[in-house]
PDB file of C-alpha atoms in Angstrom:
ATOM      1  CA  MET A   1       0.267  -0.371   0.174  1.00  0.00           C
ATOM      2  CA  TYR A   2       1.009   3.639  -0.925  1.00  0.00           C
ATOM      3  CA  PHE A   3       0.150   4.873   2.747  1.00  0.00           C
ATOM      4  CA  ASP A   4       1.625   3.428   6.001  1.00  0.00           C
ATOM      5  CA  SER A   5      -1.695   3.571   7.622  1.00  0.00           C
ATOM      6  CA  LEU A   6      -5.368   2.807   7.527  1.00  0.00           C
ATOM      7  CA  GLN A   7      -5.129   6.526   8.756  1.00  0.00           C
ATOM      8  CA  GLN A   8      -3.772   8.245   6.336  1.00  0.00           C
ATOM      9  CA  LEU A   9      -5.480   6.527   4.013  1.00  0.00           C
ATOM     10  CA  ILE A  10      -8.771   7.264   5.093  1.00  0.00           C
ATOM     11  CA  PHE A  11      -7.350  11.288   5.501  1.00  0.00           C
ATOM     12  CA  MET A  12      -5.027  11.201   2.801  1.00  0.00           C
ATOM     13  CA  ASP A  13      -3.159  14.187   3.696  1.00  0.00           C
ATOM     14  CA  GLY A  14      -6.155  16.921   3.728  1.00  0.00           C
ATOM     15  CA  HIS A  15      -7.798  15.156   0.235  1.00  0.00           C
ATOM     16  CA  GLY A  16      -9.898  12.456   2.269  1.00  0.00           C
ATOM     17  CA  ILE A  17     -12.830  14.563   1.802  1.00  0.00           C
ATOM     18  CA  TYR A  18     -12.741  15.491  -1.793  1.00  0.00           C
ATOM     19  CA  VAL A  19     -12.038  12.027  -2.755  1.00  0.00           C
ATOM     20  CA  TRP A  20     -13.982  10.132  -0.936  1.00  0.00           C
ATOM     21  CA  SER A  21     -17.055  12.026  -1.150  1.00  0.00           C
ATOM     22  CA  ALA A  22     -16.685  12.263  -5.184  1.00  0.00           C
ATOM     23  CA  LEU A  23     -16.144   7.998  -4.498  1.00  0.00           C
ATOM     24  CA  VAL A  24     -19.677   7.811  -2.520  1.00  0.00           C
ATOM     25  CA  ILE A  25     -21.508   9.668  -4.313  1.00  0.00           C
ATOM     26  CA  SER A  26     -20.354   7.529  -8.099  1.00  0.00           C
ATOM     27  CA  LEU A  27     -21.076   4.531  -5.962  1.00  0.00           C
ATOM     28  CA  ALA A  28     -24.284   5.822  -5.041  1.00  0.00           C
ATOM     29  CA  VAL A  29     -25.223   6.825  -8.603  1.00  0.00           C
ATOM     30  CA  LEU A  30     -23.841   3.216 -10.241  1.00  0.00           C
ATOM     31  CA  ALA A  31     -25.880   1.302  -7.711  1.00  0.00           C
ATOM     32  CA  GLY A  32     -28.813   3.602  -8.827  1.00  0.00           C
ATOM     33  CA  LEU A  33     -28.261   2.045 -12.481  1.00  0.00           C
ATOM     34  CA  ILE A  34     -28.251  -1.511 -11.897  1.00  0.00           C
ATOM     35  CA  ILE A  35     -30.958  -1.734  -9.234  1.00  0.00           C
ATOM     36  CA  MET A  36     -33.445   0.571 -11.456  1.00  0.00           C
ATOM     37  CA  PRO A  37     -33.968  -1.037 -14.253  1.00  0.00           C
ATOM     38  CA  LEU A  38     -33.989  -4.390 -12.128  1.00  0.00           C
ATOM     39  CA  CYS A  39     -36.885  -2.489 -10.344  1.00  0.00           C
ATOM     40  CA  GLN A  40     -38.403  -1.588 -14.091  1.00  0.00           C
ATOM     41  CA  LYS A  41     -38.056  -5.149 -14.528  1.00  0.00           C
ATOM     42  CA  LYS A  42     -40.069  -6.376 -12.096  1.00  0.00           C
ATOM     43  CA  HIS A  43     -42.735  -4.068 -12.430  1.00  0.00           C
ATOM     44  CA  GLU A  44     -43.144  -4.994 -16.213  1.00  0.00           C
ATOM     45  CA  LEU A  45     -43.334  -8.988 -15.182  1.00  0.00           C
ATOM     46  CA  LYS A  46     -46.584  -8.101 -12.359  1.00  0.00           C
ATOM     47  CA  ASN A  47     -48.077  -5.735 -15.103  1.00  0.00           C
ATOM     48  CA  ILE A  48     -47.863  -8.301 -18.123  1.00  0.00           C
ATOM     49  CA  LYS A  49     -48.679 -11.033 -15.367  1.00  0.00           C
ATOM     50  CA  LEU A  50     -52.270  -8.565 -14.980  1.00  0.00           C
ATOM     51  CA  HIS A  51     -52.566  -8.381 -18.417  1.00  0.00           C
ATOM     52  CA  ILE A  52     -52.882 -12.524 -18.572  1.00  0.00           C
ATOM     53  CA  LYS A  53     -54.759 -12.730 -16.070  1.00  0.00           C
ATOM     54  CA  LEU A  54     -57.128 -10.159 -17.295  1.00  0.00           C
ATOM     55  CA  GLN A  55     -57.572 -11.614 -21.139  1.00  0.00           C
ATOM     56  CA  GLN A  56     -58.427 -15.309 -19.652  1.00  0.00           C
ATOM     57  CA  VAL A  57     -61.238 -12.992 -17.537  1.00  0.00           C
ATOM     58  CA  LYS A  58     -62.556 -11.366 -20.855  1.00  0.00           C
ATOM     59  CA  GLN A  59     -62.622 -14.653 -22.525  1.00  0.00           C
ATOM     60  CA  ASN A  60     -63.967 -17.126 -19.822  1.00  0.00           C
ATOM     61  CA  THR A  61     -66.667 -14.336 -19.534  1.00  0.00           C
ATOM     62  CA  ILE A  62     -67.415 -14.554 -23.502  1.00  0.00           C
ATOM     63  CA  GLN A  63     -67.067 -18.597 -23.441  1.00  0.00           C
ATOM     64  CA  THR A  64     -69.782 -18.600 -20.093  1.00  0.00           C
ATOM     65  CA  GLU A  65     -72.062 -15.746 -22.178  1.00  0.00           C
ATOM     66  CA  GLU A  66     -71.598 -17.493 -25.362  1.00  0.00           C
ATOM     67  CA  SER A  67     -73.236 -20.806 -23.902  1.00  0.00           C
ATOM     68  CA  ASP A  68     -75.941 -19.558 -21.706  1.00  0.00           C
ATOM     69  CA  ALA A  69     -77.378 -17.725 -24.537  1.00  0.00           C
ATOM     70  CA  PRO A  70     -80.311 -18.952 -26.134  1.00  0.00           C
ATOM     71  CA  HIS A  71     -80.197 -21.288 -29.126  1.00  0.00           C
ATOM     72  CA  SER A  72     -82.737 -20.364 -31.728  1.00  0.00           C
TER      73      SER A  72
ATOM     74  CA  MET B   1     -22.011 -14.208 -47.129  1.00  0.00           C
ATOM     75  CA  GLN B   2     -25.038 -15.241 -44.492  1.00  0.00           C
ATOM     76  CA  TRP B   3     -26.450 -12.489 -42.952  1.00  0.00           C
ATOM     77  CA  THR B   4     -29.025 -14.215 -40.733  1.00  0.00           C
ATOM     78  CA  TRP B   5     -26.524 -13.568 -37.341  1.00  0.00           C
ATOM     79  CA  PHE B   6     -27.738  -9.706 -38.329  1.00  0.00           C
ATOM     80  CA  HIS B   7     -31.667 -10.502 -38.362  1.00  0.00           C
ATOM     81  CA  ARG B   8     -31.299 -12.475 -34.961  1.00  0.00           C
ATOM     82  CA  LEU B   9     -29.750  -9.429 -33.827  1.00  0.00           C
ATOM     83  CA  GLY B  10     -32.512  -7.141 -33.941  1.00  0.00           C
ATOM     84  CA  SER B  11     -34.740  -9.555 -32.597  1.00  0.00           C
ATOM     85  CA  PRO B  12     -36.258  -8.925 -29.026  1.00  0.00           C
ATOM     86  CA  ARG B  13     -36.326 -11.791 -28.235  1.00  0.00           C
ATOM     87  CA  TRP B  14     -33.250 -12.759 -29.211  1.00  0.00           C
ATOM     88  CA  PHE B  15     -31.196 -10.767 -26.848  1.00  0.00           C
ATOM     89  CA  TYR B  16     -32.970 -11.349 -23.572  1.00  0.00           C
ATOM     90  CA  GLN B  17     -32.847 -14.659 -24.204  1.00  0.00           C
ATOM     91  CA  LYS B  18     -28.992 -14.554 -24.889  1.00  0.00           C
ATOM     92  CA  THR B  19     -28.536 -11.586 -22.616  1.00  0.00           C
ATOM     93  CA  GLN B  20     -29.813 -14.073 -19.785  1.00  0.00           C
ATOM     94  CA  ARG B  21     -26.906 -16.359 -19.968  1.00  0.00           C
ATOM     95  CA  TRP B  22     -24.262 -13.331 -20.179  1.00  0.00           C
ATOM     96  CA  LEU B  23     -25.435 -11.559 -17.558  1.00  0.00           C
ATOM     97  CA  PRO B  24     -24.354 -13.593 -14.344  1.00  0.00           C
ATOM     98  CA  TRP B  25     -20.473 -13.155 -16.389  1.00  0.00           C
ATOM     99  CA  LEU B  26     -20.519  -9.753 -17.136  1.00  0.00           C
ATOM    100  CA  SER B  27     -21.333  -8.748 -13.445  1.00  0.00           C
ATOM    101  CA  VAL B  28     -18.670 -10.784 -11.747  1.00  0.00           C
ATOM    102  CA  ILE B  29     -16.454  -9.451 -15.129  1.00  0.00           C
ATOM    103  CA  THR B  30     -17.774  -6.129 -13.988  1.00  0.00           C
ATOM    104  CA  LEU B  31     -16.931  -6.189 -10.348  1.00  0.00           C
ATOM    105  CA  SER B  32     -13.925  -7.715 -10.427  1.00  0.00           C
ATOM    106  CA  LEU B  33     -12.628  -4.578 -12.209  1.00  0.00           C
ATOM    107  CA  LEU B  34     -14.641  -1.883 -10.922  1.00  0.00           C
ATOM    108  CA  ILE B  35     -13.157  -3.815  -7.064  1.00  0.00           C
ATOM    109  CA  ILE B  36      -9.402  -4.071  -8.292  1.00  0.00           C
ATOM    110  CA  GLY B  37      -8.875  -0.459 -10.070  1.00  0.00           C
ATOM    111  CA  LEU B  38     -10.938   1.340  -6.816  1.00  0.00           C
ATOM    112  CA  VAL B  39      -8.044  -0.161  -4.373  1.00  0.00           C
ATOM    113  CA  TRP B  40      -5.402  -0.267  -7.279  1.00  0.00           C
ATOM    114  CA  GLY B  41      -6.095   3.538  -7.407  1.00  0.00           C
ATOM    115  CA  LEU B  42      -7.132   5.162  -3.996  1.00  0.00           C
ATOM    116  CA  ALA B  43      -4.480   3.105  -1.862  1.00  0.00           C
ATOM    117  CA  PHE B  44      -1.480   1.704  -4.664  1.00  0.00           C
ATOM    118  CA  ALA B  45      -0.853   4.401  -6.700  1.00  0.00           C
ATOM    119  CA  PRO B  46       1.712   7.351  -6.009  1.00  0.00           C
ATOM    120  CA  GLN B  47       0.133  10.550  -5.234  1.00  0.00           C
ATOM    121  CA  ASP B  48       0.595  13.396  -8.057  1.00  0.00           C
ATOM    122  CA  ALA B  49       3.532  15.217  -7.136  1.00  0.00           C
ATOM    123  CA  LYS B  50       1.357  18.863  -8.119  1.00  0.00           C
ATOM    124  CA  GLN B  51      -1.792  17.887  -7.152  1.00  0.00           C
ATOM    125  CA  GLY B  52      -0.880  15.253  -3.887  1.00  0.00           C
ATOM    126  CA  ASN B  53      -4.014  12.660  -2.899  1.00  0.00           C
ATOM    127  CA  SER B  54      -6.454  14.990  -4.510  1.00  0.00           C
ATOM    128  CA  PHE B  55      -5.512  13.436  -8.044  1.00  0.00           C
ATOM    129  CA  ARG B  56      -6.903  10.215  -7.156  1.00  0.00           C
ATOM    130  CA  ILE B  57     -10.394  11.459  -8.452  1.00  0.00           C
ATOM    131  CA  ILE B  58      -8.942  10.775 -11.576  1.00  0.00           C
ATOM    132  CA  TYR B  59      -9.992   6.810 -11.034  1.00  0.00           C
ATOM    133  CA  ILE B  60     -13.643   7.543 -10.832  1.00  0.00           C
ATOM    134  CA  HIS B  61     -14.302  10.900 -12.879  1.00  0.00           C
ATOM    135  CA  VAL B  62     -11.666   9.781 -16.013  1.00  0.00           C
ATOM    136  CA  PRO B  63     -14.039   7.100 -16.926  1.00  0.00           C
ATOM    137  CA  ALA B  64     -17.444   8.205 -16.080  1.00  0.00           C
ATOM    138  CA  SER B  65     -15.990  10.920 -18.666  1.00  0.00           C
ATOM    139  CA  VAL B  66     -15.076   8.494 -21.632  1.00  0.00           C
ATOM    140  CA  VAL B  67     -17.922   6.366 -20.820  1.00  0.00           C
ATOM    141  CA  ALA B  68     -20.212   9.067 -20.876  1.00  0.00           C
ATOM    142  CA  LEU B  69     -18.672  10.574 -24.375  1.00  0.00           C
ATOM    143  CA  ALA B  70     -18.591   6.950 -26.018  1.00  0.00           C
ATOM    144  CA  GLY B  71     -22.519   5.940 -24.930  1.00  0.00           C
ATOM    145  CA  TYR B  72     -23.131   9.165 -26.406  1.00  0.00           C
ATOM    146  CA  TYR B  73     -22.560   7.397 -30.107  1.00  0.00           C
ATOM    147  CA  VAL B  74     -23.806   4.614 -29.263  1.00  0.00           C
ATOM    148  CA  MET B  75     -27.247   6.025 -28.205  1.00  0.00           C
ATOM    149  CA  ALA B  76     -26.848   8.189 -31.473  1.00  0.00           C
ATOM    150  CA  VAL B  77     -25.680   5.012 -33.595  1.00  0.00           C
ATOM    151  CA  ALA B  78     -29.007   3.092 -31.878  1.00  0.00           C
ATOM    152  CA  GLY B  79     -31.411   5.790 -33.038  1.00  0.00           C
ATOM    153  CA  ALA B  80     -29.721   6.051 -36.566  1.00  0.00           C
ATOM    154  CA  VAL B  81     -29.907   2.361 -37.216  1.00  0.00           C
ATOM    155  CA  GLY B  82     -33.556   2.656 -36.031  1.00  0.00           C
ATOM    156  CA  LEU B  83     -34.973   5.541 -38.660  1.00  0.00           C
ATOM    157  CA  VAL B  84     -33.413   4.353 -41.898  1.00  0.00           C
ATOM    158  CA  TRP B  85     -33.384   0.282 -40.716  1.00  0.00           C
ATOM    159  CA  ARG B  86     -36.866   0.520 -38.617  1.00  0.00           C
ATOM    160  CA  ILE B  87     -35.703  -2.506 -36.111  1.00  0.00           C
ATOM    161  CA  LYS B  88     -37.287  -2.595 -32.584  1.00  0.00           C
ATOM    162  CA  LEU B  89     -34.504  -3.326 -30.889  1.00  0.00           C
ATOM    163  CA  SER B  90     -32.031  -0.136 -31.581  1.00  0.00           C
ATOM    164  CA  TYR B  91     -34.589   2.282 -30.308  1.00  0.00           C
ATOM    165  CA  MET B  92     -35.161   0.627 -27.197  1.00  0.00           C
ATOM    166  CA  MET B  93     -31.507   0.291 -27.119  1.00  0.00           C
ATOM    167  CA  MET B  94     -31.788   4.213 -27.764  1.00  0.00           C
ATOM    168  CA  ARG B  95     -33.808   4.664 -24.763  1.00  0.00           C
ATOM    169  CA  SER B  96     -31.825   2.803 -22.921  1.00  0.00           C
ATOM    170  CA  ALA B  97     -28.450   4.316 -23.481  1.00  0.00           C
ATOM    171  CA  ALA B  98     -30.043   8.073 -22.383  1.00  0.00           C
ATOM    172  CA  PRO B  99     -30.546   7.050 -18.695  1.00  0.00           C
ATOM    173  CA  ILE B 100     -27.084   5.732 -18.486  1.00  0.00           C
ATOM    174  CA  GLY B 101     -25.571   8.261 -20.659  1.00  0.00           C
ATOM    175  CA  ALA B 102     -26.885  11.066 -18.200  1.00  0.00           C
ATOM    176  CA  ALA B 103     -25.678   9.429 -14.992  1.00  0.00           C
ATOM    177  CA  LEU B 104     -22.694   8.456 -16.006  1.00  0.00           C
ATOM    178  CA  THR B 105     -22.126  12.709 -16.833  1.00  0.00           C
ATOM    179  CA  PHE B 106     -23.188  13.297 -13.805  1.00  0.00           C
ATOM    180  CA  ILE B 107     -20.613  11.845 -12.175  1.00  0.00           C
ATOM    181  CA  ALA B 108     -18.083  13.655 -14.154  1.00  0.00           C
ATOM    182  CA  LEU B 109     -19.541  16.378 -13.202  1.00  0.00           C
ATOM    183  CA  VAL B 110     -19.912  15.944  -9.795  1.00  0.00           C
ATOM    184  CA  THR B 111     -16.642  14.775  -9.333  1.00  0.00           C
ATOM    185  CA  GLY B 112     -14.909  17.148 -11.474  1.00  0.00           C
ATOM    186  CA  ALA B 113     -16.196  19.951  -9.101  1.00  0.00           C
ATOM    187  CA  ILE B 114     -15.091  18.151  -6.275  1.00  0.00           C
ATOM    188  CA  TRP B 115     -12.303  18.141  -7.803  1.00  0.00           C
ATOM    189  CA  GLY B 116     -11.333  21.825  -9.283  1.00  0.00           C
ATOM    190  CA  LYS B 117     -12.118  22.876  -5.461  1.00  0.00           C
ATOM    191  CA  PRO B 118      -8.605  21.969  -3.602  1.00  0.00           C
ATOM    192  CA  THR B 119      -6.793  22.433  -7.841  1.00  0.00           C
ATOM    193  CA  TRP B 120      -8.835  25.294  -8.664  1.00  0.00           C
ATOM    194  CA  GLY B 121     -10.040  26.788  -5.631  1.00  0.00           C
ATOM    195  CA  ALA B 122     -13.866  26.803  -7.417  1.00  0.00           C
ATOM    196  CA  TYR B 123     -16.063  23.694  -7.322  1.00  0.00           C
ATOM    197  CA  TRP B 124     -17.360  25.323 -10.678  1.00  0.00           C
ATOM    198  CA  VAL B 125     -16.195  27.392 -13.137  1.00  0.00           C
ATOM    199  CA  TRP B 126     -17.675  28.165 -16.923  1.00  0.00           C
ATOM    200  CA  ASP B 127     -14.817  26.220 -18.551  1.00  0.00           C
ATOM    201  CA  ALA B 128     -15.289  25.503 -22.166  1.00  0.00           C
ATOM    202  CA  ARG B 129     -15.138  21.176 -21.527  1.00  0.00           C
ATOM    203  CA  ILE B 130     -17.194  21.875 -18.220  1.00  0.00           C
ATOM    204  CA  THR B 131     -19.790  23.794 -20.068  1.00  0.00           C
ATOM    205  CA  SER B 132     -20.083  21.455 -23.188  1.00  0.00           C
ATOM    206  CA  MET B 133     -20.210  18.378 -20.624  1.00  0.00           C
ATOM    207  CA  LEU B 134     -23.103  20.611 -18.811  1.00  0.00           C
ATOM    208  CA  ILE B 135     -24.591  21.162 -22.439  1.00  0.00           C
ATOM    209  CA  LEU B 136     -24.205  16.691 -23.017  1.00  0.00           C
ATOM    210  CA  LEU B 137     -26.195  16.028 -20.131  1.00  0.00           C
ATOM    211  CA  PHE B 138     -28.692  18.078 -21.339  1.00  0.00           C
ATOM    212  CA  LEU B 139     -28.614  16.760 -24.667  1.00  0.00           C
ATOM    213  CA  TYR B 140     -29.528  13.169 -22.332  1.00  0.00           C
ATOM    214  CA  LEU B 141     -31.942  14.637 -20.231  1.00  0.00           C
ATOM    215  CA  GLY B 142     -33.768  15.953 -23.438  1.00  0.00           C
ATOM    216  CA  VAL B 143     -33.861  12.807 -24.839  1.00  0.00           C
ATOM    217  CA  MET B 144     -35.254  11.026 -22.027  1.00  0.00           C
ATOM    218  CA  ALA B 145     -37.714  13.822 -21.569  1.00  0.00           C
ATOM    219  CA  LEU B 146     -39.230  13.004 -24.954  1.00  0.00           C
ATOM    220  CA  ARG B 147     -40.089   9.621 -24.478  1.00  0.00           C
ATOM    221  CA  TYR B 148     -43.205  11.480 -22.328  1.00  0.00           C
ATOM    222  CA  THR B 149     -43.423  14.248 -24.336  1.00  0.00           C
ATOM    223  CA  TYR B 150     -45.458  11.853 -27.396  1.00  0.00           C
ATOM    224  CA  SER B 151     -48.566   9.906 -26.830  1.00  0.00           C
ATOM    225  CA  SER B 152     -46.997   7.192 -29.052  1.00  0.00           C
ATOM    226  CA  ASN B 153     -43.718   5.130 -29.417  1.00  0.00           C
ATOM    227  CA  GLU B 154     -42.905   5.439 -32.830  1.00  0.00           C
ATOM    228  CA  ALA B 155     -42.986   9.352 -32.738  1.00  0.00           C
ATOM    229  CA  ALA B 156     -41.184   9.725 -29.670  1.00  0.00           C
ATOM    230  CA  ASP B 157     -38.601   6.904 -30.924  1.00  0.00           C
ATOM    231  CA  LYS B 158     -37.980   9.020 -34.093  1.00  0.00           C
ATOM    232  CA  ALA B 159     -37.858  12.608 -32.008  1.00  0.00           C
ATOM    233  CA  SER B 160     -35.294  10.925 -29.562  1.00  0.00           C
ATOM    234  CA  ALA B 161     -33.159   9.325 -32.087  1.00  0.00           C
ATOM    235  CA  ILE B 162     -33.957  12.895 -34.275  1.00  0.00           C
ATOM    236  CA  LEU B 163     -32.392  14.699 -31.109  1.00  0.00           C
ATOM    237  CA  SER B 164     -29.569  12.096 -31.055  1.00  0.00           C
ATOM    238  CA  LEU B 165     -28.078  12.809 -34.193  1.00  0.00           C
ATOM    239  CA  VAL B 166     -28.368  16.475 -34.354  1.00  0.00           C
ATOM    240  CA  GLY B 167     -26.314  16.419 -30.768  1.00  0.00           C
ATOM    241  CA  MET B 168     -23.584  14.373 -31.779  1.00  0.00           C
ATOM    242  CA  VAL B 169     -21.918  17.584 -33.112  1.00  0.00           C
ATOM    243  CA  ASN B 170     -21.419  18.822 -29.014  1.00  0.00           C
ATOM    244  CA  VAL B 171     -19.134  15.173 -28.690  1.00  0.00           C
ATOM    245  CA  PRO B 172     -16.329  16.535 -31.075  1.00  0.00           C
ATOM    246  CA  ILE B 173     -16.197  19.674 -29.037  1.00  0.00           C
ATOM    247  CA  ILE B 174     -16.272  17.942 -25.993  1.00  0.00           C
ATOM    248  CA  TYR B 175     -12.836  16.116 -27.472  1.00  0.00           C
ATOM    249  CA  LYS B 176     -11.165  19.218 -28.545  1.00  0.00           C
ATOM    250  CA  SER B 177     -12.422  21.570 -26.106  1.00  0.00           C
ATOM    251  CA  VAL B 178      -8.720  22.138 -24.132  1.00  0.00           C
ATOM    252  CA  ASP B 179      -7.062  22.247 -27.593  1.00  0.00           C
ATOM    253  CA  TRP B 180      -9.036  24.975 -29.109  1.00  0.00           C
ATOM    254  CA  TRP B 181     -10.264  27.311 -26.201  1.00  0.00           C
ATOM    255  CA  GLN B 182      -7.940  28.586 -22.935  1.00  0.00           C
ATOM    256  CA  THR B 183      -8.943  26.419 -20.379  1.00  0.00           C
ATOM    257  CA  LEU B 184      -8.834  25.926 -16.679  1.00  0.00           C
ATOM    258  CA  HIS B 185      -8.866  22.126 -17.094  1.00  0.00           C
ATOM    259  CA  GLN B 186      -5.761  20.104 -17.939  1.00  0.00           C
ATOM    260  CA  PRO B 187      -5.500  17.767 -20.754  1.00  0.00           C
ATOM    261  CA  ALA B 188      -6.649  14.480 -22.414  1.00  0.00           C
ATOM    262  CA  THR B 189      -3.943  12.309 -19.484  1.00  0.00           C
ATOM    263  CA  ILE B 190      -4.803   9.496 -22.825  1.00  0.00           C
ATOM    264  CA  LYS B 191      -4.243  10.116 -26.162  1.00  0.00           C
ATOM    265  CA  PHE B 192      -4.526   7.527 -29.344  1.00  0.00           C
ATOM    266  CA  THR B 193      -1.721  10.494 -30.850  1.00  0.00           C
ATOM    267  CA  SER B 194       0.756  10.295 -28.859  1.00  0.00           C
ATOM    268  CA  ALA B 195       2.029   8.438 -25.516  1.00  0.00           C
ATOM    269  CA  PRO B 196      -0.004   9.140 -21.778  1.00  0.00           C
ATOM    270  CA  SER B 197       1.431  11.954 -19.988  1.00  0.00           C
ATOM    271  CA  MET B 198       0.831   9.525 -17.067  1.00  0.00           C
ATOM    272  CA  HIS B 199       3.871   7.262 -14.845  1.00  0.00           C
ATOM    273  CA  PRO B 200       2.544   3.842 -15.629  1.00  0.00           C
ATOM    274  CA  ASP B 201       2.190   3.139 -12.168  1.00  0.00           C
ATOM    275  CA  MET B 202      -0.600   5.828 -12.244  1.00  0.00           C
ATOM    276  CA  LEU B 203      -1.878   5.031 -15.062  1.00  0.00           C
ATOM    277  CA  MET B 204      -2.333   0.979 -15.215  1.00  0.00           C
ATOM    278  CA  PRO B 205      -5.458   1.345 -12.741  1.00  0.00           C
ATOM    279  CA  LEU B 206      -6.840   3.934 -14.852  1.00  0.00           C
ATOM    280  CA  VAL B 207      -6.660   1.660 -17.481  1.00  0.00           C
ATOM    281  CA  VAL B 208      -8.627  -0.787 -15.687  1.00  0.00           C
ATOM    282  CA  MET B 209     -11.160   1.521 -13.756  1.00  0.00           C
ATOM    283  CA  ILE B 210     -12.023   2.482 -17.932  1.00  0.00           C
ATOM    284  CA  VAL B 211     -12.482  -0.947 -19.079  1.00  0.00           C
ATOM    285  CA  GLY B 212     -13.998  -1.265 -15.442  1.00  0.00           C
ATOM    286  CA  PHE B 213     -16.484   1.112 -16.359  1.00  0.00           C
ATOM    287  CA  TYR B 214     -17.035   0.655 -20.023  1.00  0.00           C
ATOM    288  CA  ALA B 215     -18.178  -3.187 -18.458  1.00  0.00           C
ATOM    289  CA  PHE B 216     -20.485  -1.657 -16.358  1.00  0.00           C
ATOM    290  CA  TYR B 217     -21.761   0.442 -18.977  1.00  0.00           C
ATOM    291  CA  THR B 218     -22.689  -2.268 -21.172  1.00  0.00           C
ATOM    292  CA  LEU B 219     -23.941  -4.585 -18.163  1.00  0.00           C
ATOM    293  CA  SER B 220     -26.808  -1.592 -16.929  1.00  0.00           C
ATOM    294  CA  LEU B 221     -27.569  -1.070 -21.031  1.00  0.00           C
ATOM    295  CA  VAL B 222     -28.282  -4.589 -20.650  1.00  0.00           C
ATOM    296  CA  LEU B 223     -30.595  -4.279 -17.538  1.00  0.00           C
ATOM    297  CA  TYR B 224     -32.630  -1.864 -19.197  1.00  0.00           C
ATOM    298  CA  ALA B 225     -32.444  -2.896 -21.969  1.00  0.00           C
ATOM    299  CA  ARG B 226     -34.401  -6.124 -21.102  1.00  0.00           C
ATOM    300  CA  ALA B 227     -36.699  -4.276 -19.369  1.00  0.00           C
ATOM    301  CA  GLU B 228     -38.103  -2.229 -21.860  1.00  0.00           C
ATOM    302  CA  ILE B 229     -38.231  -5.045 -24.086  1.00  0.00           C
ATOM    303  CA  LEU B 230     -40.722  -6.219 -21.791  1.00  0.00           C
ATOM    304  CA  ARG B 231     -42.555  -2.796 -21.469  1.00  0.00           C
ATOM    305  CA  ARG B 232     -43.046  -3.097 -25.430  1.00  0.00           C
ATOM    306  CA  GLU B 233     -43.637  -6.887 -26.299  1.00  0.00           C
ATOM    307  CA  TYR B 234     -45.914  -7.264 -23.635  1.00  0.00           C
ATOM    308  CA  ARG B 235     -48.569  -8.315 -26.415  1.00  0.00           C
ATOM    309  CA  ALA B 236     -46.053 -10.691 -27.774  1.00  0.00           C
ATOM    310  CA  SER B 237     -46.513 -14.382 -27.583  1.00  0.00           C
ATOM    311  CA  TRP B 238     -42.527 -15.142 -26.179  1.00  0.00           C
ATOM    312  CA  VAL B 239     -43.447 -12.476 -23.434  1.00  0.00           C
ATOM    313  CA  LYS B 240     -46.669 -14.438 -22.079  1.00  0.00           C
ATOM    314  CA  GLN B 241     -45.001 -17.532 -22.107  1.00  0.00           C
ATOM    315  CA  LEU B 242     -41.743 -16.515 -20.030  1.00  0.00           C
ATOM    316  CA  VAL B 243     -44.590 -14.718 -17.710  1.00  0.00           C
ATOM    317  CA  THR B 244     -46.583 -17.659 -17.619  1.00  0.00           C
ATOM    318  CA  ALA B 245     -43.777 -20.214 -17.072  1.00  0.00           C
ATOM    319  CA  LYS B 246     -42.050 -17.230 -14.299  1.00  0.00           C
ATOM    320  CA  PHE B 247     -45.170 -17.466 -11.907  1.00  0.00           C
ATOM    321  CA  ALA B 248     -45.685 -21.076 -12.072  1.00  0.00           C
ATOM    322  CA  GLU B 249     -42.629 -21.520 -10.567  1.00  0.00           C
ATOM    323  CA  LYS B 250     -43.032 -19.791  -8.064  1.00  0.00           C
TER     324      LYS B 250
END
């Protein structure tokens, strides 16, 4: 390691606050770039599941109406 | 020559299924590169003779800036392919590239501002390089916002693609801004045309971080594109089969 101690690594001769804050902000944004699409995918999967269920209900209703209709 | 691979590449179904297998590998590669690059750059690289330890911000600032600029080409080329060949997947890629590019430009601007304080004594200056990067952020945000201004996907895609292509003029301006104008911003550290101005001990972790950011970009782009494919292709039978099978497993 370039630094003699962990304390020196954290402090970085007074520049630690700049380096570590830049790192924390960047890592938070990068984490967002992974979490957000995963949440979007989850949301879309739920929507599609709902869409499929609605279609099934519609089809069942039409079939029931057709079978209940009086034969002429 | 067989062109079937090109047509398959444009298929959202093929892309979704293939990337399912790529994702674990891509995640491992990205994480390894970023961890190695960060530990190497922050703890093991020597400090800069003039800037001291604040120069270590370079290991985030430069990779984010490089990939934010390259990402603009990805977005614009995807938009152009969509306009010319009407390939659905290319528009999806264009849409997916916009938030990633905006976030990386944001990182470049914020880390640059933090680096500016100990180096120049100010967080922000209306410098040619910094201002043109801010315009890049607005271009990315513009492409993202266009999605919500049209009710039809097709019209929004076309408008976004045109904005992406027009905005491409800004990218070479950003690259050359440090040469064309008198700026506070230092000249490029790594150039294709000349030897790098850094000591190899400082340069190597930077190269690892740049490759790591490219890997991260690819990973995030694939994740966004997969979500976008589901959003647009919800009526496709393969998507319905996939969802039915997925929820049947639970």
